[in-house]
Every structure is written in structure tokens, then in C-alpha cells.
Amino acid sequence: MKMTFYGQFVAGEDHNAIKPLIHKNQAFGVGAVLDYSVEEDLTQEEAEKKEMDSCVSEAEKESPGAGHREKKYKAHRQFGDRRGGVISARTYFYADEAKCDNQMETFINCIKASEVFVFFFLINKLQFSEVLVKWRKFFNFLAAQQGKSDMTALEKRLELEQLKVFQESLTQMGVAARDDIENWFTGEKLGLSGTIDLLDWNSLINDTTKMSNLLMVPNLETGQLESLSNKFTAEEESQMKRMLQRVDILAKHALENGVRLMVDAEQTYFQPAISRLTLEMQRKFNREKPVIFNTYQCYLKEAYDNVTLDVELSRREGWYFGAKLVRGAYMYQERARAQEIGYEDPINPDYEATNRMYHKCLEYVLEEIEHNRKANVMVATHNEDTVKFTLEKMNEMGLSPTENKVYFGQLLGMCDQISFPLGQAGFPVYKYVPYGPVNEVIPYLSRRAQENRGFMKGSQRERSLLWNELTRRFLGGQIFYKPAY
Ligand SMILES: Cc1cc2nc3c(=O)[nH]c(=O)nc-3n(C[C@H](O)[C@H](O)[C@H](O)COP(=O)(O)OP(=O)(O)OC[C@H]3O[C@@H](n4cnc5c(N)ncnc54)[C@H](O)[C@@H]3O)c2cc1C
């Protein structure tokens, strides 16, 4: 197995075994983003059961009809096996706290052995995402009432005077004490502009807000508060807190070891919570340099809004913005789920729209780097046009590769014709390096083999390039190639 599929896509069994490959790539200017890729070998039925057990709160299990949950943010058994149709990402299911603690030990070892480490949040309560999305929708609803629905997310500003009717609701939600909210609406906290934008609005939900208070959300039509579901149990509240503590420990290790942490993006019903938690980490750990990177999926219709809002927040609060831009790995699953359950497809209508979105988001971040050298971006793609687009823009903007503000990322075993020339030309380029014991990585690899026909089409181009190179070396009498440095 090690001579075949595993050998092509996986670097080795543990952080020691992968060292030779990492050093070899480094000699060609190609760095490594370590990605511990073990997956449990679950049947579909087992995966569905695990998902339902972990994503449905105890209160919901007791009275499934209670609350005003949106369909999208409820766990659905038929989509419980999140591995379906997913190509380039391994999938984890929440088991219990002990397993999460064990995994953290592995992650700490990875951090010590790497330059960049990829990491994921295992969010097992969908309500957190739902609250954040409803909170944003409530802002958009108010903006529409004030005749501002056609503006971009960053342009919309609500007139505070007209919002006073919601003062009481916000107090009841427990987002802040009554006095604070009164001050807020008289503009003391927000300055004298008399208006409020989405970032100010989002800042109302902060770390002093109790999770259970957030389970009350405003009804868009009536402006009244409604319960999203029954409250979390004490055990569920503490699970959430323990997750935040684990993340905090990992980020501290990363900071101490000079390692950057990249947080992967996942399905849209988890992603608002993942993004929000990542943002909290960025606020805390990106004060001197970008340590934590968030991932933005450009196949999403809302990708540009997400990127621009977070860049603006980093400017206002003075921290270092760090982003990994991808197109997105869950397209088939997202579309099938939206259609089956009956909500709007979150994905751009076609591939071209995704490409335009990617380039628009990338251009925005590159401009941010041009004007304010604090931002960093990883262009994580196998798409040659996007790589060329980035190089052209960097050239136009005078962004030198040696400034280390723009990185490139590809998966190990794929698109070496992009990674290695970039590395040799002095651009910061990284391979996502999956590793882990053969038996535990095989489930992920075998899914990749079965579902990866699209990806494999891309490898035909690699095969023909390899063949040309082999011929060139034979004819030129230079079989082995030595890196330039
Ligand atoms: C280093 C690295 C890190 C990654 N991390 C993540 C991550 O954290 N989260 C994540 O979700 N993915 C991640 N991915 C996977 C990534 O999102 C893509 O699935 C994969 O890279 C293929 O996209 P591409 O840009 O390389 O290639 P391309 O072949 O140019 O693009 C294919 C992608 O375009 C989009 N697309 C295709 N057809 C359509 C259509 N009809 N309508 C709309 N969009 C369409 C889909 O996103 C599809 O995956 C990562 C990839 C890399 C290389």
C-alpha cells in the first residue's frame, strides 16, 4: 500500500516518518502544512448515528418539535454521513470528550514538528451557527426596512434612532445589561455617527454573552424573541467551553513555536460557528503577526461579503488578517441537501461564477496587502489560471514573493507542476501533507479514489507533463535533477 496510493498522497505514519519527505520538498523551496488525516472506518449507518447523537441536543431529543429551528440548521439523518461526495477533505465525527482530548495531544505534537498546521473545529451543535446567521439576517431585515437592501454588506448602516424599538428585545436576550444597551442606542459606545453597521451589530454578541441566552433569537416578522430550542444541558454548555479551552491551548502552542494555524472550512451549517470562533482566535492571537488563518470558500454566494467584513473588522481592531482562499469541497453535498430539505442553494450557480468570486475575493485581499502590509493570504488551489492571475496581480502591485504575504497551497501528490516551479522561483508555497497510520488513513484515501474522478482528470495533464520531462532527461542525458538551492 505504501508503494501505491498511500505513498502518492500520504507522507508517512507519524511526525517522525514524514521528515525525509518534508526535507526533500524543502530543498526545492516547498514547505509543508501538516494535516493529520486519520478517519474512523465507519459504515454509513454508523456515521449517521454518530452525527445524530452528537448534533441533536438532549432537549431536542426529548421534544423534537419544540422551538423555531430553521431546517438548514437541524441535523438530518439522510445527510448525517458528511463524507458523501467530499473529495479533498477528511471527515471527523464527534465521539466524546476523551477522544477530543487525545486528538489534541496529537495536534500539539504536529504543531511542534511543523511550520504551518491545519486544524479544524469539531462543532457538534448546529444552533450556534443558526444564531449567528439569524442575527445577521435580522440586521439585513432592519436594513431593508430602512430602504437599504441593495447595498453591499459593508455599506449598510442602520439609523440608530429608528432601532430604539428593539432596545427591550436586546435586553431580554441578555446580550448586555439594560444600561449598556441604553448607552449603546444613544451612541455612546458607537461614537457620534448615529448609525451602526453589521460589524458593530455582530459585536453585540461577545464573549460575555452566555451561550444559552443566544438560543433566543428575534423573529424577523414580529421583532419578538423566540426560543430556538430548549436550553442546552449543563453538560452541553461545558462541552462547548472545553472545546474553546482546547482551541486556546493549541493556539498558544502555535504562537510559542512560531507556527501558523489554518482552520479548515466545512459545510455551511457548521461554517458560521467555525468562522466566528476562528475570528475570536484571530482577535486574541494575531496581534503581532498572523498566526491564525481562516478559510473562505469562494463557491459560496456570500463569500465576498464574508471576506470584506472580516478584513474591515481586522482594520478597525488592528489585528493581522490571515486567510486561506479555496473554491470549496462540499458542492455536491451542499446542493443535494439544500434541494432535499428545501432551502436556497448556498453555492454559486456555475463554475464560472465561482471562478469570478475567487478572483474578486483574492483581488480584495491583495489590495489590502498592497495598502496595509498586515494581511496574509494562502491561495489554496490547483487551478493554473488562478495561480497566474495571482502572479500578475502581485507583479502589478509590486508585491515581492520574498515579503511572504502571499502563499500558495496544493495537496501532496497533486499539481507538482505548479508547486515546484513556484518554490524554485522563491514564492512561499506549501503542500498540504496528510499523514497518519496506514489503516486509519485508508478510509479517507479510498473515498478519494472512488469519488475523485474530476480530480483524476487533472492528473492526465500531470502525466503528460511527466512523460515530456522524462523524455527530455533521457535525451539530454541528465536523469537526476538537483534543486537550485
Ligand atoms: C491547500 C488546500 C487546502 C484546502 N482546504 C479546504 C478547506 O479548508 N475547505 C474546503 O471546503 N476545501 C478545501 N480545499 C479544497 C478546495 O476547496 C477545492 O475543492 C479543490 O482545491 C478544487 O478546487 P481548485 O481551485 O483547486 O480547482 P478547480 O478545478 O478550478 O475548481 C473546482 C472547484 O470549483 C467549484 N465548482 C466546480 N463546479 C462548479 C459549479 N458547477 N458551480 C459552482 N462551483 C463549482 C467547486 O468548489 C470545485 O471543487 C483545499 C484545497 C487545497 C489545495
Coordinates of C-alpha atoms and ligand atoms in Angstrom, one line a residue:
M1 CA 0.0 0.0 0.0
K2 CA 2.9 2.3 0.9
M3 CA 4.2 1.9 -2.7
T4 CA 0.9 2.9 -4.3
F5 CA -1.9 5.2 -3.3
Y6 CA -0.7 5.8 0.2
G7 CA 2.8 6.6 -1.0
Q8 CA 1.5 9.1 -3.5
F9 CA -0.9 11.1 -1.3
V10 CA 0.3 10.5 2.3
A11 CA 3.6 11.4 3.7
G12 CA 4.0 8.7 6.4
E13 CA 2.7 7.2 9.6
D14 CA 3.7 9.8 12.2
H15 CA 5.5 13.1 12.6
N16 CA 8.9 11.3 12.5
A17 CA 8.3 9.2 9.5
I18 CA 7.3 12.2 7.4
K19 CA 10.5 14.1 8.0
P20 CA 12.5 12.8 4.9
L21 CA 9.8 13.9 2.5
I22 CA 9.4 17.2 4.2
H23 CA 13.2 17.9 3.9
K24 CA 13.2 16.8 0.3
N25 CA 10.4 19.2 -0.6
Q26 CA 12.1 22.0 1.4
A27 CA 15.2 21.6 -0.7
F28 CA 13.0 22.6 -3.7
G29 CA 11.5 25.6 -1.8
V30 CA 8.3 23.8 -1.0
G31 CA 7.1 23.9 2.6
A32 CA 4.6 21.6 4.5
V33 CA 1.3 22.2 6.1
L34 CA 0.8 19.1 8.3
D35 CA -2.6 17.5 8.1
Y36 CA -3.2 14.6 10.4
S37 CA -5.7 12.6 8.3
V38 CA -7.0 9.7 10.2
E39 CA -10.6 8.9 9.7
E40 CA -12.6 6.3 11.5
D41 CA -13.7 3.4 9.2
L42 CA -17.4 3.8 9.8
T43 CA -20.3 2.4 7.8
Q44 CA -22.8 4.9 6.5
E45 CA -25.2 3.8 9.2
E46 CA -22.7 4.2 12.0
A47 CA -21.7 7.7 10.6
E48 CA -25.4 8.8 10.5
K49 CA -25.9 7.6 14.1
K50 CA -22.9 9.4 15.4
E51 CA -23.9 12.6 13.7
M52 CA -27.5 12.4 15.0
D53 CA -26.3 11.5 18.5
S54 CA -23.9 14.4 18.7
C55 CA -25.7 17.2 16.7
V56 CA -29.1 16.9 18.4
S57 CA -29.2 18.5 21.8
E58 CA -30.6 16.5 24.7
A59 CA -33.6 18.9 25.0
E60 CA -34.4 18.4 21.3
K61 CA -34.2 14.6 21.6
E62 CA -36.9 14.9 24.3
S63 CA -39.2 17.2 22.5
P64 CA -38.3 17.3 18.8
G65 CA -41.0 19.8 17.7
A66 CA -40.1 22.5 20.2
G67 CA -38.5 25.8 19.3
H68 CA -38.3 27.6 16.0
R69 CA -35.4 25.9 14.3
E70 CA -34.5 26.6 10.7
K71 CA -34.5 23.4 8.5
K72 CA -30.9 24.1 7.3
Y73 CA -29.5 24.0 10.9
K74 CA -31.2 20.9 12.0
A75 CA -29.4 17.6 11.8
H76 CA -30.9 15.4 9.1
R77 CA -30.2 11.7 9.2
Q78 CA -30.1 11.2 5.4
F79 CA -27.2 13.8 5.3
G80 CA -25.7 12.6 8.6
D81 CA -22.8 10.8 6.8
R82 CA -21.0 14.0 5.9
R83 CA -18.3 12.1 3.9
G84 CA -20.7 11.7 0.9
G85 CA -19.4 13.4 -2.3
V86 CA -16.5 15.0 -0.5
I87 CA -13.2 14.8 -2.3
S88 CA -10.4 16.7 -0.8
A89 CA -11.1 16.7 2.9
R90 CA -11.1 14.1 5.6
T91 CA -14.2 14.0 7.8
Y92 CA -14.4 13.6 11.6
F93 CA -17.4 12.7 13.7
Y94 CA -17.7 13.8 17.3
A95 CA -17.4 10.8 19.6
D96 CA -16.7 12.0 23.2
E97 CA -14.6 14.4 25.1
A98 CA -11.9 11.9 25.9
K99 CA -11.3 11.3 22.1
C100 CA -11.1 15.0 21.5
D101 CA -8.6 15.4 24.3
N102 CA -6.5 12.5 22.9
Q103 CA -6.6 14.1 19.4
M104 CA -5.4 17.4 21.0
E105 CA -2.2 15.6 22.2
T106 CA -1.5 14.5 18.6
F107 CA -2.2 18.0 17.3
I108 CA 0.3 19.5 19.8
N109 CA 3.0 17.1 18.5
C110 CA 2.2 18.2 15.0
I111 CA 2.5 21.8 15.9
K112 CA 5.9 21.2 17.4
A113 CA 7.0 19.5 14.2
S114 CA 5.7 22.0 11.6
E115 CA 5.8 25.5 10.1
V116 CA 2.1 25.5 9.4
F117 CA -0.5 23.2 10.8
V118 CA -4.0 22.6 9.5
F119 CA -6.7 22.3 12.1
F120 CA -10.5 22.0 12.3
F121 CA -13.2 22.7 14.9
L122 CA -15.5 19.8 15.7
I123 CA -18.7 21.8 16.2
N124 CA -21.4 19.4 17.4
K125 CA -24.2 21.8 18.0
L126 CA -25.7 23.4 14.9
Q127 CA -27.6 26.0 17.0
F128 CA -24.6 28.2 17.3
S129 CA -24.4 28.6 13.5
E130 CA -28.1 29.2 13.4
V131 CA -28.0 32.0 16.0
L132 CA -25.2 33.8 14.1
V133 CA -27.0 33.6 10.8
K134 CA -30.3 34.7 12.2
W135 CA -28.6 37.6 13.9
R136 CA -27.1 38.7 10.5
K137 CA -30.5 38.2 8.8
F138 CA -32.1 40.3 11.5
F139 CA -29.7 43.1 10.6
N140 CA -30.5 42.7 6.9
F141 CA -34.2 42.7 7.7
L142 CA -33.8 46.0 9.6
A143 CA -31.7 47.4 6.8
A144 CA -34.4 46.5 4.3
Q145 CA -36.9 48.3 6.4
Q146 CA -34.7 51.4 6.3
G147 CA -34.6 51.1 2.4
K148 CA -31.0 49.7 2.3
S149 CA -31.4 46.2 0.9
D150 CA -29.5 46.9 -2.3
M151 CA -26.3 47.9 -0.6
T152 CA -23.3 45.6 0.0
A153 CA -22.8 44.1 3.5
L154 CA -20.2 46.7 4.3
E155 CA -22.2 49.7 3.0
K156 CA -25.3 49.0 5.0
R157 CA -25.7 51.3 8.1
L158 CA -28.7 51.3 10.3
E159 CA -30.1 54.6 11.7
L160 CA -29.9 54.1 15.5
E161 CA -32.8 56.4 16.2
Q162 CA -35.1 54.0 14.3
L163 CA -33.8 51.0 16.2
K164 CA -34.9 52.1 19.7
V165 CA -38.0 49.9 19.5
F166 CA -35.7 46.8 19.7
Q167 CA -34.0 48.0 22.9
E168 CA -36.2 45.9 25.1
S169 CA -35.7 42.8 23.0
L170 CA -31.9 43.1 23.2
T171 CA -32.1 43.5 27.0
Q172 CA -34.2 40.4 27.2
M173 CA -31.8 38.4 25.1
G174 CA -29.1 39.2 27.7
V175 CA -26.7 40.5 25.1
A176 CA -25.8 43.2 27.5
A177 CA -27.1 44.9 30.7
R178 CA -30.0 47.3 30.3
D179 CA -27.8 50.4 31.0
D180 CA -25.2 49.3 28.4
I181 CA -27.9 48.9 25.8
E182 CA -29.3 52.3 26.5
N183 CA -25.9 53.8 26.2
W184 CA -25.4 51.8 23.0
F185 CA -28.5 53.2 21.4
T186 CA -27.7 56.8 22.4
G187 CA -24.5 56.3 20.5
E188 CA -22.0 56.5 23.4
K189 CA -20.4 53.2 22.5
L190 CA -20.5 53.8 18.8
G191 CA -19.4 57.4 18.6
L192 CA -21.5 60.2 17.2
S193 CA -22.3 58.9 13.8
G194 CA -25.9 57.9 14.9
T195 CA -25.6 54.8 12.7
I196 CA -24.5 51.2 13.1
D197 CA -23.1 48.7 10.6
L198 CA -23.1 44.9 10.6
L199 CA -19.7 44.7 12.4
D200 CA -21.0 46.9 15.3
W201 CA -24.1 44.7 15.3
N202 CA -22.2 41.5 15.5
S203 CA -20.0 42.8 18.3
L204 CA -23.2 42.8 20.5
I205 CA -22.7 39.1 20.7
N206 CA -19.4 38.9 22.5
D207 CA -17.6 36.6 24.9
T208 CA -19.7 37.8 27.9
T209 CA -22.9 36.6 26.3
K210 CA -24.0 33.3 27.7
M211 CA -24.5 30.6 25.2
S212 CA -27.9 29.8 26.5
N213 CA -29.1 33.4 26.1
L214 CA -28.2 33.2 22.4
L215 CA -30.7 30.4 21.9
M216 CA -33.3 33.2 21.9
V217 CA -33.4 34.9 18.6
P218 CA -35.6 37.7 17.1
N219 CA -38.4 36.7 14.8
L220 CA -37.9 38.7 11.6
E221 CA -41.6 39.5 11.1
T222 CA -42.6 40.4 14.6
G223 CA -39.3 41.6 16.2
Q224 CA -40.3 39.4 19.2
L225 CA -37.9 37.0 20.8
E226 CA -38.4 33.3 20.2
S227 CA -36.7 30.3 21.6
L228 CA -34.6 28.5 19.1
S229 CA -34.8 25.3 21.1
N230 CA -34.9 24.3 24.7
K231 CA -31.8 25.3 26.6
F232 CA -28.5 23.3 26.5
T233 CA -27.9 21.0 29.4
A234 CA -25.1 21.8 31.8
E235 CA -23.0 19.1 30.2
E236 CA -23.6 20.5 26.7
E237 CA -22.6 24.0 27.9
S238 CA -19.4 22.6 29.4
Q239 CA -18.7 20.6 26.2
M240 CA -18.7 23.9 24.3
K241 CA -16.4 25.5 26.9
R242 CA -14.0 22.6 26.8
M243 CA -13.8 22.9 23.0
L244 CA -12.8 26.6 23.4
Q245 CA -10.2 25.7 26.0
R246 CA -8.7 23.1 23.7
V247 CA -8.5 25.6 20.9
D248 CA -6.9 28.1 23.2
I249 CA -4.2 25.6 24.2
L250 CA -3.4 24.8 20.6
A251 CA -3.2 28.4 19.6
K252 CA -0.9 29.2 22.5
H253 CA 1.4 26.3 21.4
A254 CA 1.3 27.6 17.8
L255 CA 2.3 31.1 19.0
E256 CA 5.1 29.8 21.2
N257 CA 6.5 27.6 18.4
G258 CA 6.2 30.2 15.6
V259 CA 3.7 28.0 13.8
R260 CA 0.7 29.3 11.8
L261 CA -2.6 27.5 12.3
M262 CA -5.0 27.2 9.4
V263 CA -8.6 26.4 10.3
D264 CA -10.4 24.4 7.6
A265 CA -13.8 25.4 6.3
E266 CA -16.6 22.9 6.3
Q267 CA -20.3 22.6 5.4
T268 CA -22.4 25.8 5.5
Y269 CA -24.5 24.6 8.5
F270 CA -21.3 24.5 10.6
Q271 CA -19.3 27.2 9.0
P272 CA -20.8 30.4 10.6
A273 CA -19.8 29.0 14.0
I274 CA -16.4 27.8 12.8
S275 CA -15.7 31.2 11.3
R276 CA -16.9 33.1 14.3
L277 CA -14.7 31.0 16.7
T278 CA -11.7 31.5 14.3
L279 CA -12.3 35.2 14.4
E280 CA -12.2 35.2 18.2
M281 CA -8.9 33.4 18.0
Q282 CA -7.5 35.9 15.4
R283 CA -8.5 38.8 17.7
K284 CA -6.6 37.2 20.5
F285 CA -3.5 35.7 18.8
N286 CA -3.0 37.8 15.6
R287 CA -1.8 41.0 17.5
E288 CA 1.8 40.9 16.4
K289 CA 1.7 38.7 13.3
P290 CA -0.9 36.4 11.5
V291 CA -0.9 33.2 13.5
I292 CA -4.5 32.0 12.8
F293 CA -5.8 31.8 9.3
N294 CA -9.5 31.5 8.5
T295 CA -10.7 29.7 5.3
Y296 CA -13.1 31.3 2.8
Q297 CA -14.9 29.1 0.3
C298 CA -15.4 31.0 -2.9
Y299 CA -18.1 28.7 -4.2
L300 CA -20.4 30.4 -1.7
K301 CA -22.7 33.2 -2.9
E302 CA -21.8 35.1 0.3
A303 CA -18.0 34.6 0.0
Y304 CA -17.3 38.3 -0.9
D305 CA -19.4 39.6 2.0
N306 CA -17.6 37.2 4.4
V307 CA -14.1 38.3 3.2
T308 CA -14.8 42.0 3.1
L309 CA -16.4 42.1 6.5
D310 CA -13.6 40.2 8.2
V311 CA -10.9 42.4 6.5
E312 CA -12.7 45.5 7.7
L313 CA -13.0 44.1 11.2
S314 CA -9.3 43.4 11.3
R315 CA -8.6 47.0 10.2
R316 CA -10.8 48.5 12.8
E317 CA -9.5 46.4 15.6
G318 CA -5.9 46.5 14.4
W319 CA -5.1 42.7 14.2
Y320 CA -3.4 40.8 11.4
F321 CA -5.9 39.3 8.8
G322 CA -4.9 35.8 7.7
A323 CA -7.0 34.0 5.0
K324 CA -6.8 30.7 3.1
L325 CA -8.9 31.1 -0.1
V326 CA -10.4 27.9 -1.6
R327 CA -13.1 27.2 -4.0
G328 CA -14.9 24.7 -1.7
A329 CA -15.0 20.9 -1.3
Y330 CA -18.6 20.1 -0.4
M331 CA -20.5 21.3 -3.5
Y332 CA -22.5 18.1 -4.3
Q333 CA -23.4 17.5 -0.7
E334 CA -24.5 21.1 -0.2
R335 CA -26.6 21.2 -3.3
A336 CA -28.3 17.9 -2.6
R337 CA -29.0 18.8 1.0
A338 CA -30.5 22.2 0.0
Q339 CA -32.7 20.7 -2.6
E340 CA -33.9 17.8 -0.5
I341 CA -34.6 19.8 2.7
G342 CA -35.9 22.8 0.9
Y343 CA -33.7 25.9 1.4
E344 CA -31.8 28.1 -1.0
D345 CA -28.7 26.5 -2.6
P346 CA -25.7 28.4 -1.0
I347 CA -23.4 27.6 -3.9
N348 CA -22.8 29.9 -6.9
P349 CA -24.9 28.9 -9.9
D350 CA -22.0 27.6 -12.0
Y351 CA -18.2 27.1 -12.1
E352 CA -17.6 30.4 -13.9
A353 CA -19.4 32.3 -11.1
T354 CA -17.2 30.5 -8.6
N355 CA -14.1 31.5 -10.6
R356 CA -15.2 35.1 -10.7
M357 CA -15.9 35.0 -7.0
Y358 CA -12.5 33.6 -6.2
H359 CA -10.7 36.2 -8.2
K360 CA -12.8 39.0 -6.7
C361 CA -12.1 37.9 -3.1
L362 CA -8.4 37.4 -3.9
E363 CA -8.1 40.8 -5.5
Y364 CA -9.7 42.4 -2.4
V365 CA -7.2 40.8 -0.1
L366 CA -4.3 41.5 -2.4
E367 CA -5.3 45.2 -2.4
E368 CA -5.5 45.1 1.4
I369 CA -1.9 43.7 1.4
E370 CA -0.9 46.5 -1.0
H371 CA -2.2 49.2 1.2
N372 CA -1.6 47.7 4.6
R373 CA 1.1 45.1 4.8
K374 CA -0.6 43.3 7.7
A375 CA -2.8 40.9 5.8
N376 CA -1.6 37.5 4.6
V377 CA -3.3 35.1 2.2
M378 CA -2.8 31.5 1.1
V379 CA -4.0 30.9 -2.5
A380 CA -5.0 27.3 -2.0
T381 CA -5.8 25.9 -5.4
H382 CA -4.8 23.6 -8.2
N383 CA -6.1 26.0 -10.8
E384 CA -3.3 27.3 -13.1
D385 CA -5.4 30.3 -14.2
T386 CA -5.8 31.4 -10.6
V387 CA -2.1 31.0 -9.9
K388 CA -1.3 33.0 -13.0
F389 CA -3.9 35.7 -12.0
T390 CA -2.2 36.0 -8.6
L391 CA 1.3 36.3 -10.0
E392 CA 0.1 39.0 -12.4
K393 CA -1.6 41.0 -9.7
M394 CA 1.4 40.7 -7.4
N395 CA 3.5 42.0 -10.2
E396 CA 1.2 44.9 -10.9
M397 CA 1.0 45.8 -7.2
G398 CA 4.8 45.4 -6.7
L399 CA 4.3 42.6 -4.1
S400 CA 7.5 40.7 -3.9
P401 CA 7.4 37.0 -3.2
T402 CA 10.1 37.5 -0.5
E403 CA 7.8 39.6 1.6
N404 CA 6.0 36.4 2.5
K405 CA 2.5 37.9 2.4
V406 CA 1.0 35.7 -0.4
Y407 CA 1.5 31.9 -0.2
F408 CA 0.4 29.2 -2.5
G409 CA -1.1 25.8 -1.3
Q410 CA -1.6 22.5 -3.1
L411 CA -2.3 18.9 -1.8
L412 CA 0.6 16.5 -1.6
G413 CA 0.9 14.2 -4.6
M414 CA -1.1 16.7 -6.8
C415 CA -0.1 19.5 -9.1
D416 CA 3.6 19.3 -8.5
Q417 CA 4.0 21.2 -11.9
I418 CA 2.6 24.2 -10.0
S419 CA 4.2 23.8 -6.6
F420 CA 7.8 23.1 -7.5
P421 CA 8.3 25.9 -10.1
L422 CA 6.8 28.3 -7.6
G423 CA 9.1 27.1 -4.9
Q424 CA 12.1 27.3 -7.2
A425 CA 11.2 30.8 -8.2
G426 CA 11.2 31.9 -4.5
F427 CA 7.5 32.1 -3.8
P428 CA 6.3 30.7 -0.5
V429 CA 4.5 27.5 -1.5
Y430 CA 3.2 24.7 0.7
K431 CA 2.0 21.2 0.3
Y432 CA -0.9 20.0 2.5
V433 CA 0.8 16.9 3.8
P434 CA -1.7 14.3 5.0
Y435 CA -0.2 11.7 7.4
G436 CA -1.2 9.0 9.8
P437 CA -1.2 5.2 10.2
V438 CA -2.0 3.3 7.0
N439 CA -5.1 1.6 8.4
E440 CA -6.6 4.8 9.7
V441 CA -5.9 6.9 6.6
I442 CA -7.2 4.3 4.1
P443 CA -10.9 5.2 4.6
Y444 CA -10.1 8.8 3.5
L445 CA -7.9 7.6 0.6
S446 CA -10.3 5.1 -0.7
R447 CA -13.1 7.7 -0.8
R448 CA -10.7 9.9 -2.7
A449 CA -10.1 7.1 -5.2
Q450 CA -13.7 6.3 -5.8
E451 CA -15.1 9.8 -5.8
N452 CA -12.2 11.6 -7.3
R453 CA -12.9 11.2 -11.0
G454 CA -12.8 15.0 -11.6
F455 CA -9.5 15.3 -9.7
M456 CA -8.1 12.4 -11.7
K457 CA -8.9 14.1 -15.0
G458 CA -6.5 16.8 -13.8
S459 CA -3.8 14.2 -13.3
Q460 CA -3.8 13.4 -17.1
R461 CA -2.2 16.7 -17.6
E462 CA 0.4 15.9 -14.9
R463 CA 1.0 12.5 -16.6
S464 CA 1.7 14.1 -20.0
L465 CA 4.0 16.7 -18.4
L466 CA 5.9 14.0 -16.5
W467 CA 6.3 12.0 -19.7
N468 CA 7.7 15.1 -21.5
E469 CA 10.1 15.7 -18.7
L470 CA 11.2 12.0 -18.6
T471 CA 11.9 12.1 -22.4
R472 CA 13.8 15.4 -22.0
R473 CA 16.0 13.9 -19.3
F474 CA 16.7 10.7 -21.3
L475 CA 17.6 12.6 -24.4
G476 CA 19.6 15.2 -22.5
G477 CA 21.5 12.5 -20.5
Q478 CA 20.5 14.1 -17.2
I479 CA 18.4 11.6 -15.3
F480 CA 18.6 13.1 -11.8
Y481 CA 17.7 16.7 -11.1
K482 CA 19.3 18.7 -8.3
P483 CA 17.4 21.7 -6.8
A484 CA 18.7 25.2 -7.4
Y485 CA 19.3 25.7 -3.7
Ligands
LIG1 C1 -4.2 23.5 0.2 C2 -5.7 23.3 0.1 C3 -6.5 23.5 1.2 C4 -7.9 23.2 1.1 N1 -8.7 23.5 2.2 C5 -10.0 23.4 2.1 C6 -10.9 23.7 3.2 O1 -10.5 24.1 4.3 N2 -12.2 23.6 3.0 C7 -12.8 23.3 1.7 O2 -14.0 23.3 1.6 N3 -12.0 22.9 0.7 C8 -10.6 23.0 0.9 N4 -9.8 22.6 -0.2 C9 -10.4 22.0 -1.4 C10 -10.9 23.1 -2.4 O3 -12.0 23.8 -1.8 C11 -11.3 22.6 -3.7 O4 -12.3 21.6 -3.6 C12 -10.2 21.9 -4.6 O5 -9.0 22.6 -4.3 C13 -10.5 22.1 -6.1 O6 -10.6 23.4 -6.4 P1 -9.4 24.1 -7.3 O7 -9.5 25.6 -7.1 O8 -8.1 23.5 -6.9 O9 -9.7 23.6 -8.8 P2 -10.8 23.9 -9.9 O10 -10.8 22.6 -10.6 O11 -10.5 25.1 -10.6 O12 -12.1 24.1 -9.1 C14 -13.0 23.0 -8.8 C15 -14.0 23.6 -7.7 O13 -14.8 24.6 -8.4 C16 -16.1 24.6 -7.8 N5 -17.0 24.3 -8.8 C17 -16.9 23.3 -9.7 N6 -18.1 23.2 -10.4 C18 -18.9 24.1 -10.0 C19 -20.2 24.5 -10.4 N7 -20.9 23.9 -11.3 N8 -20.8 25.6 -9.7 C20 -20.1 26.2 -8.7 N9 -18.9 25.9 -8.3 C21 -18.2 24.9 -9.0 C22 -16.0 23.6 -6.6 O14 -15.6 24.3 -5.5 C23 -14.9 22.7 -7.1 O15 -14.3 22.0 -6.0 C24 -8.4 22.8 -0.1 C25 -7.6 22.7 -1.2 C26 -6.3 22.9 -1.2 C27 -5.4 22.7 -2.4

